[in-house]
Structure formats: structure tokens, C-alpha cells
Coordinates of C-alpha atoms and ligand atoms in Angstrom, one line a residue:
L1 CA 110.5 181.5 114.6
Q2 CA 113.7 179.5 115.1
S3 CA 115.4 182.9 114.4
A4 CA 113.2 184.8 116.4
L5 CA 114.4 183.4 119.4
K6 CA 117.3 184.9 121.6
I7 CA 119.6 182.6 122.8
G8 CA 120.9 183.7 126.4
Q9 CA 123.4 182.1 128.7
K10 CA 124.2 178.2 129.1
L11 CA 122.5 177.1 132.3
N12 CA 123.4 173.6 132.4
E13 CA 125.7 171.0 130.5
G14 CA 125.4 167.4 130.9
K15 CA 126.5 164.3 129.1
T16 CA 123.9 164.7 126.0
K17 CA 122.5 168.2 126.4
Q18 CA 122.7 172.1 127.6
I19 CA 120.4 174.1 128.6
F20 CA 120.3 178.0 127.3
E21 CA 118.2 180.7 129.1
L22 CA 115.7 182.3 126.4
V23 CA 116.6 186.0 126.7
D24 CA 112.8 187.1 125.9
Q25 CA 111.2 184.6 127.6
P26 CA 111.6 184.4 131.2
G27 CA 110.9 181.3 133.0
L28 CA 111.5 179.3 129.4
V29 CA 115.2 177.6 128.5
L30 CA 116.3 175.9 125.3
V31 CA 116.9 172.3 126.1
Q32 CA 119.6 171.2 123.6
S33 CA 120.2 167.6 122.9
K34 CA 124.0 167.2 121.3
D35 CA 124.6 164.9 118.5
Q36 CA 127.3 163.0 119.6
I37 CA 128.0 159.9 121.9
T38 CA 128.5 158.9 125.2
A39 CA 131.7 157.0 124.2
G40 CA 133.8 158.9 122.4
N41 CA 134.7 156.6 120.0
A42 CA 135.2 157.9 116.3
V43 CA 133.6 154.8 114.9
R44 CA 130.5 155.2 117.2
K45 CA 130.7 158.8 116.6
D46 CA 130.2 158.5 112.5
Q47 CA 127.2 155.7 112.8
M48 CA 125.4 157.8 115.7
E49 CA 124.9 160.9 113.7
G50 CA 121.7 161.8 113.6
K51 CA 120.8 160.6 117.2
A52 CA 119.9 163.7 118.3
A53 CA 117.0 163.9 115.8
I54 CA 116.1 160.6 116.6
A55 CA 115.9 161.3 120.2
N56 CA 114.5 164.8 119.5
K57 CA 111.6 162.6 117.7
T58 CA 111.1 160.2 120.4
T59 CA 111.4 163.0 123.4
S60 CA 108.8 165.4 121.9
C61 CA 106.1 162.6 120.8
V62 CA 106.2 161.2 124.0
F63 CA 106.0 164.4 125.9
K64 CA 102.9 165.4 123.2
L65 CA 101.2 162.8 124.4
L66 CA 101.8 162.7 128.0
Q67 CA 100.6 166.7 127.6
E68 CA 97.8 165.8 125.2
S69 CA 96.6 163.8 127.9
G70 CA 96.7 166.0 131.1
I71 CA 99.7 165.3 132.5
K72 CA 102.4 168.4 133.6
T73 CA 105.3 168.0 131.9
A74 CA 108.4 170.6 131.4
F75 CA 107.8 170.3 127.6
V76 CA 106.7 173.3 126.1
K77 CA 107.4 173.0 122.3
Q78 CA 109.6 171.7 119.7
H79 CA 112.2 174.5 118.7
S80 CA 114.3 172.8 116.0
D81 CA 115.1 169.1 115.2
T82 CA 117.5 168.9 117.7
A83 CA 116.2 171.3 120.7
F84 CA 113.1 171.7 121.8
I85 CA 111.7 174.8 124.6
A86 CA 110.4 173.5 128.4
T87 CA 109.8 175.3 131.1
H88 CA 112.8 176.1 133.6
C89 CA 112.9 173.6 136.3
E90 CA 115.3 173.1 138.9
M91 CA 115.6 169.4 139.0
I92 CA 115.0 167.3 141.5
P93 CA 118.0 164.9 141.4
I94 CA 116.2 161.2 141.7
E95 CA 115.6 159.1 138.9
W96 CA 112.3 157.7 139.2
V97 CA 112.1 153.6 137.6
C98 CA 109.2 152.3 137.0
R99 CA 108.9 148.3 136.6
R100 CA 106.1 145.7 135.1
V101 CA 108.6 142.9 134.0
A102 CA 111.5 141.9 135.8
T103 CA 114.9 142.3 134.4
G104 CA 118.5 144.3 134.2
S105 CA 119.7 145.2 137.4
F106 CA 116.3 144.5 139.1
L107 CA 117.6 140.7 139.0
K108 CA 120.9 141.4 140.3
R109 CA 119.7 143.3 143.1
N110 CA 116.9 140.9 144.2
P111 CA 118.8 137.4 143.5
G112 CA 116.4 134.2 143.1
V113 CA 113.6 136.3 140.7
K114 CA 113.2 135.3 137.0
E115 CA 113.1 137.0 133.9
G116 CA 110.4 138.3 132.8
Y117 CA 108.5 138.3 136.5
R118 CA 105.0 140.6 136.4
F119 CA 104.7 143.3 139.0
T120 CA 100.9 143.5 139.8
P121 CA 101.1 147.3 141.2
L122 CA 103.5 148.4 139.6
K123 CA 107.3 148.1 141.3
M124 CA 108.3 151.6 142.0
E125 CA 112.3 152.1 142.8
M126 CA 114.1 155.4 143.2
F127 CA 118.3 156.6 142.4
F128 CA 119.6 159.2 143.6
K129 CA 121.9 160.6 140.7
D130 CA 125.2 160.4 142.0
D131 CA 127.7 159.9 139.4
A132 CA 130.5 159.2 141.2
N133 CA 128.7 156.5 143.5
N134 CA 126.8 155.3 140.5
D135 CA 123.4 156.0 141.6
P136 CA 122.9 154.5 144.4
Q137 CA 119.2 153.3 145.1
W138 CA 117.6 154.8 147.8
S139 CA 114.6 154.3 150.2
E140 CA 111.6 157.0 150.5
E141 CA 113.2 158.3 154.1
Q142 CA 116.7 159.0 152.7
L143 CA 114.9 161.6 150.2
L144 CA 113.2 162.8 153.1
E145 CA 115.9 163.3 155.0
S146 CA 117.9 164.8 152.7
K147 CA 115.5 167.5 152.7
F148 CA 116.6 169.0 149.1
C149 CA 114.7 172.4 148.8
L150 CA 114.4 173.1 145.1
A151 CA 113.4 176.6 143.7
G152 CA 112.0 177.2 147.2
L153 CA 109.9 174.0 147.6
T154 CA 111.2 171.5 150.1
I155 CA 110.9 168.0 148.8
S156 CA 108.3 166.3 152.0
Q157 CA 106.1 163.5 152.1
C158 CA 103.3 165.4 150.4
E159 CA 105.9 166.1 147.3
V160 CA 107.6 162.5 147.1
D161 CA 103.8 160.9 147.2
I162 CA 102.7 162.9 144.5
M163 CA 106.2 162.1 142.0
N164 CA 106.1 158.2 143.3
R165 CA 101.9 158.6 141.8
S166 CA 103.0 160.6 139.0
T167 CA 105.7 157.6 138.0
V168 CA 103.0 155.0 138.0
A169 CA 100.5 157.0 135.9
I170 CA 102.7 157.9 133.5
F171 CA 104.0 154.7 133.0
E172 CA 100.4 153.2 132.8
I173 CA 99.8 155.9 130.0
L174 CA 103.0 155.0 127.9
E175 CA 102.2 151.4 128.4
K176 CA 98.4 151.8 126.8
A177 CA 100.5 153.8 124.0
W178 CA 103.1 151.1 123.3
A179 CA 100.4 148.4 123.2
T180 CA 98.6 150.0 120.2
Q181 CA 101.7 149.1 118.9
N182 CA 102.5 145.5 120.2
C183 CA 105.1 146.5 122.7
T184 CA 105.3 145.6 126.1
L185 CA 106.9 148.6 128.2
V186 CA 109.4 146.6 130.1
D187 CA 110.5 149.4 132.7
M188 CA 111.5 153.3 132.6
K189 CA 112.7 155.8 134.2
I190 CA 111.7 159.1 134.8
E191 CA 113.5 162.6 136.7
F192 CA 111.4 165.3 137.6
G193 CA 111.6 168.9 138.5
V194 CA 110.1 171.6 139.9
N195 CA 109.0 174.8 137.9
V196 CA 111.0 177.9 139.2
K197 CA 107.5 180.2 138.5
T198 CA 105.0 178.2 139.8
Q199 CA 107.2 175.9 142.4
E200 CA 104.9 173.0 140.9
I201 CA 106.2 169.0 140.5
V202 CA 106.3 168.6 136.5
L203 CA 107.8 165.7 134.5
A204 CA 111.2 167.1 133.8
D205 CA 114.3 166.2 131.5
V206 CA 113.8 163.8 128.4
I207 CA 112.2 160.5 127.5
D208 CA 114.2 158.7 124.9
N209 CA 115.5 155.8 123.9
D210 CA 117.8 155.8 126.8
S211 CA 114.9 155.9 129.2
W212 CA 112.6 152.7 128.8
R213 CA 113.2 149.1 127.9
L214 CA 110.7 148.1 124.9
W215 CA 109.9 144.4 123.6
P216 CA 108.2 144.2 120.8
A217 CA 105.7 141.4 121.2
G218 CA 106.9 140.9 124.8
D219 CA 109.8 139.6 123.7
R220 CA 113.1 140.0 124.8
S221 CA 114.8 138.8 121.8
Q222 CA 113.4 142.1 119.7
Q223 CA 114.5 144.8 122.1
K224 CA 114.3 148.0 120.6
D225 CA 116.0 150.0 123.3
K226 CA 119.1 151.0 124.5
Q227 CA 119.8 147.5 125.7
V228 CA 120.7 146.3 122.6
Y229 CA 124.1 148.6 122.2
R230 CA 124.7 147.6 125.7
D231 CA 124.9 144.3 124.9
L232 CA 127.2 144.7 121.7
K233 CA 129.9 142.1 122.1
E234 CA 132.1 144.1 119.5
V235 CA 131.4 147.8 117.9
T236 CA 131.5 147.0 114.7
P237 CA 130.1 149.3 112.2
E238 CA 127.6 147.1 111.4
A239 CA 126.2 146.5 114.6
M240 CA 126.5 150.2 115.3
Q241 CA 124.1 149.8 112.5
M242 CA 121.9 147.9 113.8
V243 CA 121.7 150.3 117.1
K244 CA 120.8 153.3 114.9
R245 CA 117.6 150.6 113.1
N246 CA 116.6 150.2 116.0
F247 CA 116.3 153.8 117.6
E248 CA 114.9 154.4 114.2
W249 CA 112.3 152.0 114.7
V250 CA 111.2 153.2 117.9
S251 CA 110.8 156.9 116.3
E252 CA 108.6 156.1 113.9
R253 CA 106.2 154.2 115.5
V254 CA 106.5 156.6 118.7
K255 CA 104.6 158.6 116.1
L256 CA 101.9 156.3 115.9
L257 CA 101.4 156.9 119.8
L258 CA 99.6 159.9 118.9
E259 CA 96.9 158.5 116.2
P260 CA 94.3 157.5 117.3
Q261 CA 93.3 154.0 117.0
A262 CA 89.2 153.7 116.9
S263 CA 87.2 156.9 116.9
G264 CA 83.6 157.2 118.2
R265 CA 80.6 159.6 119.2
V266 CA 78.7 160.5 121.4
V267 CA 74.9 161.3 120.1
V268 CA 73.0 163.2 123.1
L269 CA 69.2 162.9 122.2
M270 CA 67.2 165.7 123.8
G271 CA 63.3 165.8 124.3
S272 CA 63.0 169.5 123.4
T273 CA 65.1 172.5 123.4
S274 CA 64.7 173.2 126.7
D275 CA 67.6 170.8 127.5
M276 CA 70.1 172.4 125.8
A277 CA 71.9 173.9 128.5
H278 CA 72.1 170.6 129.7
C279 CA 73.4 169.2 126.6
E280 CA 76.1 171.3 125.7
K281 CA 77.3 170.5 128.9
I282 CA 77.6 167.0 128.1
R283 CA 79.0 168.2 124.7
K284 CA 81.6 170.3 126.0
A285 CA 82.5 167.6 128.6
C286 CA 82.8 165.3 125.9
T287 CA 85.1 167.8 123.7
S288 CA 87.6 167.4 126.8
Y289 CA 88.5 163.7 125.7
G290 CA 88.4 164.4 122.0
I291 CA 84.9 162.6 121.6
M292 CA 83.3 164.2 119.2
C293 CA 79.5 164.5 120.1
I294 CA 76.9 165.1 118.1
L295 CA 73.0 166.7 119.5
R296 CA 69.7 165.9 118.3
V297 CA 66.2 166.5 119.4
T298 CA 63.4 163.6 119.3
S299 CA 60.4 162.6 121.7
A300 CA 59.8 158.9 122.6
H301 CA 56.4 160.1 123.1
K302 CA 55.4 162.3 120.9
G303 CA 57.5 161.1 117.7
P304 CA 58.3 157.4 118.1
D305 CA 59.2 157.0 114.4
E306 CA 61.5 160.0 114.0
T307 CA 63.5 158.8 117.4
L308 CA 63.7 155.3 115.9
R309 CA 64.8 156.7 112.3
I310 CA 67.3 158.8 113.9
K311 CA 68.3 155.8 116.3
A312 CA 68.9 154.1 113.0
E313 CA 71.1 156.9 111.2
Y314 CA 73.8 156.1 113.7
E315 CA 73.5 152.4 113.5
G316 CA 73.8 152.4 109.8
D317 CA 77.3 153.9 109.4
G318 CA 79.1 151.8 111.7
V319 CA 80.7 154.1 113.7
P320 CA 81.0 153.2 117.6
T321 CA 78.1 155.1 119.4
V322 CA 77.5 155.7 122.8
F323 CA 73.7 157.2 123.1
V324 CA 72.9 160.2 126.2
A325 CA 69.4 160.1 126.1
V326 CA 68.2 164.0 127.8
A327 CA 64.5 164.0 128.6
G328 CA 62.7 165.8 131.7
R329 CA 59.6 164.5 133.5
S330 CA 58.9 160.9 132.3
N331 CA 62.2 159.5 130.9
G332 CA 60.5 157.9 127.9
L333 CA 63.8 158.3 125.2
G334 CA 66.0 156.4 127.3
P335 CA 64.2 153.4 127.5
V336 CA 62.7 152.9 124.2
M337 CA 66.1 153.2 123.0
S338 CA 68.2 150.7 125.1
G339 CA 65.5 148.6 124.2
N340 CA 66.0 148.8 120.6
T341 CA 69.5 149.0 120.0
A342 CA 72.8 147.3 120.8
Y343 CA 74.4 150.2 121.8
P344 CA 74.9 151.7 125.1
V345 CA 72.5 154.1 126.1
I346 CA 72.9 156.6 129.0
N347 CA 70.1 158.3 130.8
C348 CA 70.9 161.4 131.7
P349 CA 67.6 162.9 132.9
P350 CA 67.8 167.0 133.5
L351 CA 66.2 166.6 137.1
T352 CA 64.2 170.1 138.5
P353 CA 64.2 170.0 142.6
D354 CA 60.4 170.4 142.2
W355 CA 59.6 166.6 140.8
G356 CA 63.1 165.4 140.3
A357 CA 63.0 162.9 143.4
Q358 CA 59.9 161.1 141.4
D359 CA 60.9 161.8 137.8
V360 CA 64.2 160.0 138.4
W361 CA 62.3 156.7 138.7
S362 CA 61.4 157.0 134.6
S363 CA 65.0 156.1 134.4
L364 CA 66.0 153.7 137.3
R365 CA 63.2 151.2 137.1
M366 CA 63.1 149.6 133.5
P367 CA 61.1 146.2 132.1
S368 CA 63.8 143.6 131.6
G369 CA 65.9 143.2 129.1
L370 CA 67.3 146.7 128.9
G371 CA 70.6 147.3 129.9
C372 CA 70.4 151.3 130.0
S373 CA 72.4 153.1 132.9
T374 CA 71.5 156.7 134.9
V375 CA 74.6 159.3 135.5
L376 CA 72.3 162.5 136.5
S377 CA 76.1 164.9 136.1
P378 CA 76.1 166.0 132.5
D379 CA 79.8 166.2 133.4
A380 CA 79.9 162.8 134.6
A381 CA 77.4 161.4 131.6
A382 CA 80.1 162.3 129.2
Q383 CA 82.6 160.7 131.2
F384 CA 80.9 157.3 131.3
A385 CA 81.2 157.6 127.7
A386 CA 84.7 158.0 127.7
Q387 CA 84.7 155.1 129.7
I388 CA 83.6 153.3 127.1
F389 CA 85.5 154.4 124.5
G390 CA 88.5 154.1 126.6
L391 CA 88.3 150.7 126.3
T392 CA 89.2 150.7 122.9
D393 CA 90.7 154.0 122.5
H394 CA 93.9 154.4 124.1
L395 CA 93.9 158.4 123.4
V396 CA 90.4 158.6 125.3
W397 CA 91.9 156.5 128.2
C398 CA 95.2 158.2 129.0
K399 CA 93.1 161.5 129.4
L400 CA 90.9 159.6 132.3
R401 CA 94.2 158.2 133.6
A402 CA 95.6 161.5 133.7
S403 CA 92.7 163.2 135.5
M404 CA 92.5 160.5 137.9
L405 CA 96.2 161.5 139.0
N406 CA 95.1 165.3 138.9
T407 CA 92.5 164.8 141.1
W408 CA 94.8 162.7 143.5
V409 CA 97.3 165.4 143.5
S410 CA 95.0 168.3 144.2
L411 CA 93.3 167.0 146.8
K412 CA 97.0 165.8 148.4
L413 CA 97.8 169.8 147.9
A414 CA 94.6 171.0 149.6
D415 CA 95.3 169.0 152.2
K416 CA 98.8 170.6 152.4
K417 CA 97.8 173.7 152.2
L418 CA 94.8 173.4 154.6
Q419 CA 97.1 171.5 157.4
A420 CA 99.8 174.6 156.9
C421 CA 96.9 177.2 157.7
S422 CA 96.0 175.5 160.9
L423 CA 99.8 175.5 162.0
Ligands
ATP501 N1 113.6 171.7 131.9 C1 114.6 172.1 132.5 N2 115.3 172.6 133.0 C2 116.3 173.3 133.5 N3 117.4 172.0 133.4 C3 117.2 171.0 132.8 C4 115.7 171.1 132.4 N4 115.7 169.6 131.5 C5 117.2 169.5 131.6 N5 117.7 170.1 132.4 C6 118.7 169.4 133.2 O1 120.3 169.6 132.1 C7 121.5 169.0 132.7 C8 122.1 168.5 131.4 O2 120.9 167.4 131.0 P1 122.1 165.8 130.3 O3 120.9 164.8 130.2 O4 122.8 165.8 129.3 O5 122.6 166.1 131.4 P2 123.7 164.5 132.4 O6 125.2 164.4 131.9 O7 123.1 162.8 131.4 O8 123.4 164.6 133.6 P3 123.0 163.5 134.4 O9 123.4 162.7 135.2 O10 122.1 165.0 135.5 O11 121.3 162.9 133.5 C9 120.8 168.1 133.7 O12 121.2 168.3 134.9 C10 119.0 168.1 133.6 O13 119.0 167.6 134.8
NAG502 C1 120.4 156.3 122.7 O1 121.2 155.7 123.3 C2 122.5 155.5 122.6 C3 123.5 154.6 122.6 O2 123.5 154.1 123.7 C4 123.4 156.5 123.5 O3 124.2 157.1 122.9 C5 122.5 157.8 124.0 O4 122.9 158.9 124.7 C6 121.0 157.8 124.0 N1 120.6 158.8 123.9 C7 119.9 159.4 122.8 C8 119.2 160.9 123.3 O5 119.9 159.3 122.2
NAG503 C1 105.5 154.4 146.2 O1 104.4 153.9 146.4 C2 104.0 152.8 146.8 C3 102.3 152.7 147.4 O2 102.4 153.9 148.4 C4 104.8 152.9 148.2 O3 104.7 150.9 148.4 C5 106.3 152.7 147.6 O4 107.2 151.9 148.6 C6 106.3 154.2 147.2 N1 108.0 153.6 146.0 C7 108.9 154.7 146.2 C8 110.1 154.3 145.5 O5 108.5 155.4 147.1
NAG504 C1 99.5 142.9 116.4 O1 99.3 142.0 116.8 C2 98.3 141.1 116.2 C3 98.0 139.6 116.3 O2 99.4 139.3 116.2 C4 98.4 142.0 114.7 O3 97.0 141.5 114.1 C5 98.3 143.5 114.7 O4 98.2 143.6 113.4 C6 99.7 143.4 115.5 N1 99.4 145.2 115.2 C7 100.7 145.7 115.2 C8 100.6 147.8 115.1 O5 101.6 145.4 114.8
NAG505 C1 115.1 165.7 112.5 C2 113.6 165.2 113.0 O1 113.2 164.4 113.0 N1 112.5 166.4 114.0 C3 111.6 165.8 114.3 C4 112.2 166.8 115.1 O2 110.7 166.8 115.9 C5 109.6 167.3 116.0 C6 108.2 167.5 116.2 O3 107.7 166.1 116.3 C7 109.7 167.0 113.9 O4 108.6 167.7 113.2 C8 111.0 166.9 113.4 O5 110.7 167.1 112.0
MG506 MG1 120.7 162.8 131.2

């Protein structure tokens, strides 16, 4: 595969990477990490050998997590130890910074705020990428007034709002993922690009050791990020070894962010196979959240012994389960399940236009002591089950979070389009 790739001309080169055109894949580029140090010092160079490979692993795992969650990114796939394929973007020259805990430059710019102050909601800042002027902090107004136009897209209020919202969602996803490793994501900086083909705003460039602060167990003294390097009083081989070990610590852990921490399942019980189409919709939606979904046929009215036996089957193996009851006409199934299991039960009755308004009461009006919920749309029933699993399974939570962002963005873009038409 690697040899099949025809590398074209160099489009861009910076301090840490080179961007190459791909001859046979228009719209895609190769992002090649440079295996060299920023400080141009021989000692550092020696000790940081392999740094590009570590950065590779970090970037590709993080982008994989974001992509599987449903966040739009430029990342396409890993190519080699030190390079990945990405969609070709024109980069928006802004660094978006998102903070959960106050530290670093925020403290200098906001004297009086103590390190450790927690931002809820998250604190957003933006910096104009301008090396000559040390990347000055910008306001939203400054960005709007500069009227950047990239790949034919003018950066106006709509685009700024999309980047702002996306940064928050991306932070929350990475924060949730790092929490599974007992690690606090303190802050993060990211960049967006405009996909030259689709004109979509996507997360681009890289997320690596230099992009965030990570404090294991929320403890600054155990930080595993680039700050360790910045804080070095003297660059000795031993000190550099420690910095490298820290990067390796992150690149080892970063793989774990992709692993499920918990696994649950949805068991859909249907009163009759005539409800199959409705149940298949539930299964399809569960699958989109990465949740296993099993379909069973049982009637609480006609075979209550079987209903309770099936229930016991799923209670017996310790796998966290959400039951979804699909029963037309009078829904006895959900309430009987709910009265006999401590697992959550969601009624999702397949209502018909003629009797739906009457039938729904068999799912709504419960005897005391029953905690089942009723969700009418099959997609929404699966979503509700996902929200239950998302409490303990970060991969499910991340998909729900990204989906919320994507819905918000679609509404924003639909409104922009409508406004443009009515002008
Ligand atoms: N998918 C992409 N398509 C096109 N250009 C990209 C893509 N991803 C990254 N780039 C750009 O490649 C260039 C080289 O990256 P590098 O990070 O080495 O630059 P740098 O020296 O750090 O400068 P900068 O301050 O812009 O980050 C940057 O301008 C970066 O924005
Ligand atoms: C990681 O940190 C090192 C040390 O500060 C730095 O030289 C490097 O640019 C950072 N990024 C990558 C990709 O390793
Ligand atoms: C991001 O959005 C929030 C909430 O709308 C706003 O308060 C903040 O000023 C924005 N931040 C930037 C940097 O644009
Ligand atoms: C996180 O911390 C808890 C409590 O201190 C501990 O039980 C758990 O094993 C830790 N998990 C990881 C991944 O380190
Ligand atoms: C050297 C190294 O770690 N290379 C890795 C780059 O990323 C891919 C995808 O995560 C890995 O398969 C490589 O091993
Ligand atoms: Mg850069």
C-alpha cells in the first residue's frame, strides 16, 4: 500500500511537518511528521529520536476516536509510522484554545485567578497564528473583521460559531475519554481547515503532545505533556529521557481511549413478528451507537412464563441490559417486564393511526412501583438506551455528544442557506 502511493509536490512545510500532494488522489494530502526537534540542539535531537512516531500514534488514535464518534475531521488514515493521509484543507489561521482548569498563560493574562480554577462552562479563547507577533489573542470581532476567505468560504459569524461549538464538543469528548485513564484534560488547542472540495469546516492539522495539558489524577506534578519540557531547567540527557518517557506514557495510554470500558446490550422484546420492521429500526439505531442489540419474540399476555424465562436469561450473565418492549394494541409486555426486573425497560409501542391514541395509555398509565419509560420513535428509544449506557461507556457518550454537535451545525447551515436564498 505504502509503495502504491504517488507522492506529488510539496504544498507546505512548517516546523514539525510537511504536506505533500497525492498524485492519484486529488483532494487528499500526505501529512509527514518531521522527526526532528524544535530547538535544533544535538542532545535534544538524539534523545527525541522516535518522537515523530510517538506523535503519529497520538494523532492517529485521537483522530480515530473523534471520527468514530462522528466529528468531522481531515484525518483519513494512517500511512506509515510517521505520516498520515488527510483531506486537503486551506487552514484557518486561528488557534482555538479550550480550558477546563486555569493554568499557564491564562494566569498571566488574568492576574488574580489562581491555578486550578475550574471553568464551567468551558473557557474558550482564540489566538491569531502570527509567529512574528507571538500569536496574539483575538476577539471574535477581530476575526470577523479580517474577513478571511479560504477555499472560497468566507469566515463569517456562522463559521465562527461552528468552530466555537465544535471546539467545545471536541474538548468534552477528549475529556471524557481521558477520564477513563484517570487523567484530567486541563486544556487543549486545535485548528480548523476548510476542505477544498466540500468547503466544509473540519478539525485539521494534528492533536499531539503539544496540543494539550494532561494531569494524571488531576495532579499537576504528574503532568505528562510538553510543559515538562518547557519547565526543564537544564537539558540533560536524563531530563530528555524523562520527557520522552512522558510522551511514551501518553502514546501508550492514548490507544486505550479507543477501547470500550463497559459493554452493554439492548434486548428488544416484540409481542409478534408483525412488529419486525419497527424492531429492526431500533436495532439499526443501536448499532450506530456501537451497542449490541438482540431481538426476541414473546408475549406477556399469551406466554408470560416464556417472557419471564427470557428475562432471566439476560439477567443471569451479568451483562448490563436495557429491555425495549414492542407490543401493539394493549402493551402488557413492557409493564410486566418492568415489574419483574431491576434493569431499565423502555416501552416503544408501534402505534397505529386508528387506535394509537387509546393504545398508548397501556404504556403510560402504570401501577405504582413501575419505572418504565415510553418513547414512541424507534430511533429515539435506541437513543435513550444509548444515553443510559453512555453514563458508563465513554465511546457511546462520545457518539451522542458528536451527534448533538452535528445536529446543531446542520441547523445553523440550513438557516444560513435559507437566509442567502431570501436575500
Ligand atoms: N490537512 C491539511 N491540508 C493542508 N495543510 C495542512 C493540513 N494539515 C496541516 N496543514 C498545514 O501544514 C503546515 C505545516 O505544519 P506545521 O505544524 O509543521 O507548521 P508550523 O511550523 O507548526 O506552523 P504553524 O504555526 O502554522 O503550525 C501548516 O501550515 C499546517 O497548517
Ligand atoms: C512534542 O514535544 C516536543 C518537546 O517539546 C516538541 O519538540 C515537539 O514539537 C512536540 N510535538 C511532536 C509532534 O512531537
Ligand atoms: C464562544 O462562544 C461562547 C458562547 O456563545 C462565547 O461566550 C465566547 O465568547 C465565544 N468564544 C470565542 C473565542 O469566540
Ligand atoms: C483510576 O483510579 C481509581 C481510583 O483511584 C482506580 O481504582 C483505577 O484503577 C484507576 N484506573 C486507571 C485506569 O488507572
Ligand atoms: C511507530 C508507530 O507507533 N507507528 C504507528 C503509527 O500509527 C499507526 C496507527 O495507529 C500504528 O499502526 C503504527 O504502529
Ligand atoms: Mg503547527
